[in-house]
Backbone as CSV, one residue per row, in Angstrom:
resi,resn,N_x,N_y,N_z,CA_x,CA_y,CA_z,C_x,C_y,C_z
1,SER,3.261,6.526,-148.308,3.420,5.552,-149.370,3.980,4.261,-148.793
2,ASP,3.811,3.195,-149.519,4.287,1.877,-149.116,3.742,1.439,-147.764
3,VAL,2.460,1.686,-147.543,1.791,1.250,-146.322,0.965,0.020,-146.670
4,ALA,1.044,-0.990,-145.837,0.256,-2.200,-146.064,-1.233,-1.861,-146.058
5,THR,-2.003,-2.525,-146.902,-3.431,-2.218,-147.010,-4.214,-2.591,-145.758
6,ASN,-3.621,-3.382,-144.886,-4.295,-3.756,-143.637,-3.637,-3.116,-142.413
7,GLN,-2.801,-2.105,-142.627,-2.065,-1.448,-141.540,-3.016,-0.710,-140.601
8,ALA,-2.909,-0.981,-139.308,-3.688,-0.240,-138.315,-3.150,1.185,-138.224
9,ILE,-3.992,2.097,-137.763,-3.602,3.497,-137.582,-3.447,3.745,-136.092
10,THR,-2.316,4.298,-135.682,-2.102,4.602,-134.267,-1.855,6.094,-134.085
11,ILE,-2.419,6.616,-132.994,-2.219,8.011,-132.609,-1.828,8.010,-131.144
12,SER,-0.691,8.601,-130.838,-0.216,8.669,-129.454,-0.439,10.072,-128.900
13,PHE,-0.919,10.133,-127.672,-1.164,11.390,-126.977,-0.164,11.529,-125.835
14,ASP,0.089,12.744,-125.417,1.067,12.976,-124.350,0.459,12.900,-122.956
15,ARG,-0.816,12.526,-122.893,-1.500,12.399,-121.600,-2.679,11.437,-121.753
16,ALA,-3.248,11.027,-120.643,-4.436,10.170,-120.675,-5.595,10.956,-121.278
17,MET,-6.359,10.305,-122.144,-7.444,10.975,-122.853,-8.795,10.383,-122.484
18,ASN,-9.838,11.173,-122.679,-11.206,10.687,-122.579,-11.453,9.894,-123.859
19,HIS,-11.508,8.592,-123.750,-11.568,7.728,-124.929,-12.753,8.044,-125.828
20,GLU,-13.925,8.164,-125.241,-15.127,8.404,-126.042,-15.016,9.710,-126.828
21,SER,-14.514,10.760,-126.189,-14.425,12.051,-126.882,-13.452,11.989,-128.054
22,VAL,-12.379,11.235,-127.911,-11.403,11.099,-128.996,-11.986,10.259,-130.128
23,GLU,-12.568,9.130,-129.800,-13.109,8.231,-130.820,-14.195,8.906,-131.646
24,GLN,-15.036,9.721,-131.008,-16.114,10.407,-131.720,-15.591,11.471,-132.679
25,ARG,-14.357,11.928,-132.486,-13.811,13.004,-133.309,-12.746,12.533,-134.299
26,PHE,-12.532,11.235,-134.344,-11.607,10.631,-135.301,-12.292,10.584,-136.667
27,ALA,-11.577,10.987,-137.697,-12.133,10.926,-139.052,-11.078,10.397,-140.010
28,LEU,-11.502,9.508,-140.879,-10.650,8.954,-141.923,-11.288,9.301,-143.258
29,SER,-10.509,9.917,-144.144,-11.046,10.324,-145.436,-10.115,9.853,-146.548
30,PRO,-10.658,9.165,-147.557,-12.035,8.723,-147.648,-12.319,7.608,-146.646
31,ALA,-13.578,7.473,-146.298,-13.987,6.441,-145.342,-13.794,5.057,-145.958
32,LEU,-13.595,4.080,-145.106,-13.520,2.689,-145.562,-14.945,2.152,-145.629
33,ALA,-15.383,1.775,-146.815,-16.774,1.387,-147.048,-17.239,0.251,-146.143
34,GLY,-16.392,-0.696,-145.841,-16.790,-1.842,-145.033,-16.851,-1.580,-143.547
35,CYS,-16.524,-0.369,-143.124,-16.500,-0.054,-141.692,-17.845,0.406,-141.155
36,SER,-18.599,1.107,-141.947,-19.830,1.726,-141.473,-20.829,0.682,-140.984
37,GLY,-21.215,0.808,-139.712,-22.229,-0.071,-139.146,-21.807,-1.520,-138.990
38,SER,-20.518,-1.785,-138.917,-20.068,-3.169,-138.782,-19.095,-3.293,-137.623
39,ASN,-18.778,-4.533,-137.292,-17.774,-4.807,-136.270,-16.383,-4.954,-136.880
40,ASN,-16.277,-4.693,-138.180,-14.995,-4.850,-138.863,-13.986,-3.784,-138.482
41,CYS,-14.462,-2.655,-137.965,-13.583,-1.544,-137.612,-13.876,-1.117,-136.183
42,HIS,-12.817,-0.960,-135.403,-13.013,-0.556,-134.010,-11.752,0.121,-133.482
43,PHE,-11.894,0.704,-132.303,-10.778,1.367,-131.637,-10.288,0.503,-130.484
44,ALA,-9.005,0.579,-130.223,-8.402,-0.079,-129.060,-7.430,0.916,-128.441
45,TRP,-7.314,0.877,-127.126,-6.406,1.769,-126.405,-5.361,0.951,-125.660
46,SER,-4.149,1.459,-125.655,-3.075,0.921,-124.832,-2.366,2.128,-124.235
47,GLY,-2.605,2.362,-122.960,-2.060,3.567,-122.338,-2.631,4.799,-123.009
48,ASN,-1.756,5.661,-123.516,-2.184,6.900,-124.172,-2.209,6.789,-125.694
49,THR,-2.215,5.567,-126.198,-2.189,5.355,-127.646,-3.498,4.748,-128.130
50,LEU,-4.099,5.420,-129.103,-5.318,4.956,-129.758,-4.924,4.200,-131.018
51,THR,-5.543,3.049,-131.235,-5.335,2.298,-132.470,-6.677,2.093,-133.148
52,PHE,-6.740,2.453,-134.422,-7.913,2.194,-135.254,-7.626,0.916,-136.017
53,ILE,-8.421,-0.108,-135.758,-8.220,-1.428,-136.349,-9.328,-1.662,-137.363
54,HIS,-8.952,-2.031,-138.553,-9.939,-2.266,-139.620,-9.774,-3.693,-140.147
55,ALA,-10.203,-4.631,-139.323,-10.092,-6.050,-139.663,-10.990,-6.377,-140.854
56,HIS,-10.473,-7.073,-141.805,-11.206,-7.546,-142.986,-11.648,-6.421,-143.916
57,VAL,-11.206,-5.185,-143.664,-11.513,-4.053,-144.540,-10.184,-3.374,-144.854
58,ASN,-9.704,-3.552,-146.057,-8.386,-3.028,-146.414,-8.464,-1.659,-147.075
59,PHE,-7.375,-0.907,-146.936,-7.244,0.331,-147.687,-7.181,-0.007,-149.168
60,ASP,-7.684,0.891,-150.003,-7.561,0.718,-151.448,-6.129,1.045,-151.860
61,VAL,-5.603,0.240,-152.746,-4.256,0.470,-153.266,-4.262,1.777,-154.060
62,SER,-3.208,2.543,-153.955,-3.029,3.804,-154.688,-4.033,4.884,-154.301
63,THR,-4.583,4.807,-153.105,-5.476,5.849,-152.600,-4.806,6.515,-151.416
64,ALA,-4.809,7.831,-151.403,-4.257,8.583,-150.273,-5.356,8.772,-149.235
65,TYR,-5.063,8.440,-147.999,-6.009,8.593,-146.896,-5.504,9.670,-145.950
66,GLN,-6.437,10.366,-145.328,-6.082,11.400,-144.356,-6.825,11.135,-143.057
67,VAL,-6.089,11.169,-141.958,-6.683,11.046,-140.628,-6.772,12.439,-140.029
68,SER,-7.939,12.765,-139.488,-8.148,14.062,-138.834,-8.759,13.835,-137.465
69,MET,-8.440,14.729,-136.560,-9.079,14.757,-135.245,-9.842,16.075,-135.168
70,HIS,-11.175,15.994,-135.142,-11.991,17.199,-135.074,-11.917,17.806,-133.675
71,ALA,-12.081,19.089,-133.599,-11.995,19.822,-132.332,-13.015,19.309,-131.322
72,GLY,-12.641,19.390,-130.056,-13.568,19.061,-128.984,-13.207,17.837,-128.174
73,TYR,-12.178,17.104,-128.562,-11.789,15.948,-127.749,-11.139,16.452,-126.469
74,ALA,-11.167,15.607,-125.441,-10.708,16.054,-124.124,-9.760,15.042,-123.505
75,ASP,-8.929,15.536,-122.598,-8.095,14.606,-121.849,-8.930,13.981,-120.735
76,ALA,-8.349,13.080,-119.996,-9.096,12.313,-118.997,-9.646,13.178,-117.865
77,THR,-9.059,14.345,-117.655,-9.543,15.223,-116.586,-10.635,16.170,-117.059
78,GLY,-10.930,16.146,-118.351,-12.024,16.942,-118.866,-11.581,18.120,-119.630
């Protein structure tokens, strides 16, 4: 609660990760309508921290969102 509608989502890992495998298994529910097929939403990495940035696409007020990581992501060593 009390999260800004433009707040980025960050996930920190305890080790270096395979970026592509993590990004492909990231899920946000409900999805942000303006993200699909656009450059408005993207991932950025800083060390072992993934940030989901949704520029110009805000969360809906009074909507609960859930972030999930589907099985199969890998660390940098595979």
